[in-house]
Each structure stands twice: as C-alpha cells, then as structure tokens.
Coordinates of C-alpha atoms in Angstrom, one line a residue:
X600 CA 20.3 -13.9 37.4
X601 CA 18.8 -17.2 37.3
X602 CA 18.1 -19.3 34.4
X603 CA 14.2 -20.4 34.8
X604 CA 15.1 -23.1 32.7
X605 CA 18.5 -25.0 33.8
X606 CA 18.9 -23.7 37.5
X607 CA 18.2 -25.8 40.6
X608 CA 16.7 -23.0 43.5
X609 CA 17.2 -24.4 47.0
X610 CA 15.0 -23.2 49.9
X611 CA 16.0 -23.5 52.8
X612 CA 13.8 -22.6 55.8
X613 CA 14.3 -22.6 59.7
X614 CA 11.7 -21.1 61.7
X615 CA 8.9 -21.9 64.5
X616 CA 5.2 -23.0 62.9
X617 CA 2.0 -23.3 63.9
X618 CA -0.9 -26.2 63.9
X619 CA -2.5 -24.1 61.5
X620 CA 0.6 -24.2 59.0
X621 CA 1.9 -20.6 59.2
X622 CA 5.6 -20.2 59.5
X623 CA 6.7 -17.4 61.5
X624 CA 8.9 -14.9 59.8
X625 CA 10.2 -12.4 62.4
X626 CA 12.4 -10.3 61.7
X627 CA 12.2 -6.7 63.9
X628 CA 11.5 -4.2 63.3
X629 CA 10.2 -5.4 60.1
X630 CA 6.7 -6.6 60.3
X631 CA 6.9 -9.7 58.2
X632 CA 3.6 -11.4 56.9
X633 CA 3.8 -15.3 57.9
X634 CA 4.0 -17.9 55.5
X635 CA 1.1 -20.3 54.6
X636 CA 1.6 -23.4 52.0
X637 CA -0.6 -21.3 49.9
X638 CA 2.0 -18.2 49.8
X639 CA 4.6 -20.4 49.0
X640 CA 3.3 -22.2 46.6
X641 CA 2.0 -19.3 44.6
X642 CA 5.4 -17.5 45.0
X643 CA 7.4 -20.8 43.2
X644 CA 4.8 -20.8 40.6
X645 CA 4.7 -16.9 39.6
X646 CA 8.5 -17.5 39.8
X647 CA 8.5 -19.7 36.6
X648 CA 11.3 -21.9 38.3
X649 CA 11.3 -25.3 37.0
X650 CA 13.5 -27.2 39.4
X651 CA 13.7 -26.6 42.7
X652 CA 14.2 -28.4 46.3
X653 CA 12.4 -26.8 49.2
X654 CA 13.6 -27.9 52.7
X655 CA 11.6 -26.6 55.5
X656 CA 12.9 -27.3 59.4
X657 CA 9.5 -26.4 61.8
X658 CA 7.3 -27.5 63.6
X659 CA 4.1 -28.5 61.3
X660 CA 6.0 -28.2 57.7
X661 CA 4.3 -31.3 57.0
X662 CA 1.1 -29.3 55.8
X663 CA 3.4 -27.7 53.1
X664 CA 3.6 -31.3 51.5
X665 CA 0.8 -31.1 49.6
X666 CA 1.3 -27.7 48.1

C-alpha cells in the first residue's frame, strides 16, 4: 500500500510517441488507450501522491513537461 503522504512513486516510461504527444501503449491483445499529458496528469492528481518522479524515454515526451 502506499503512503500518499511519505512515499516517493517513480514512473518510469519507455515507449514510441507521437508529434501530437500521445505515447503508445501496446500491449496485444489488449487494446490499450494511448497516453496524452492530460491523462497523466489527471491520473497523478486523482492519485493523491505527493512526491513523485516521472521519467519518460520517447520520442516527443517533451510536451508532458508542462503538465
């Protein structure tokens, strides 16, 4: 379980992205939604998580800065 409150979350992302910010999440046969700054950022924030690093390795993760 993690404590909202004291833990440190890390998020680590590898994938492909696209100029319009999506990350591909592939994962067959599963059809996965892909991940917009957006997504993420409301994810982390219904989470309640107060510290977390996010590392993201793709291709246009720059667009996530802002969120």
């Amino acid at each position: 379980m993690i404590n909202t409150e004291e833990d440190i979350v890390l998020l680590h992302i590898a994938t492909n992205g696209g100029n319009d910010y999506r990350l591909a999440l592939d994962l067959p046969p599963l059809e996965l939604a892909q991940l917009t700054p957006s997504a993420l950022a409301r994810m982390l924030a219904t989470g309640g998580i107060k510290w977390k690093v996010i590392v993201i390795s793709a291709c246009f993760s720059g667009g996530f800065i802002e969120r």
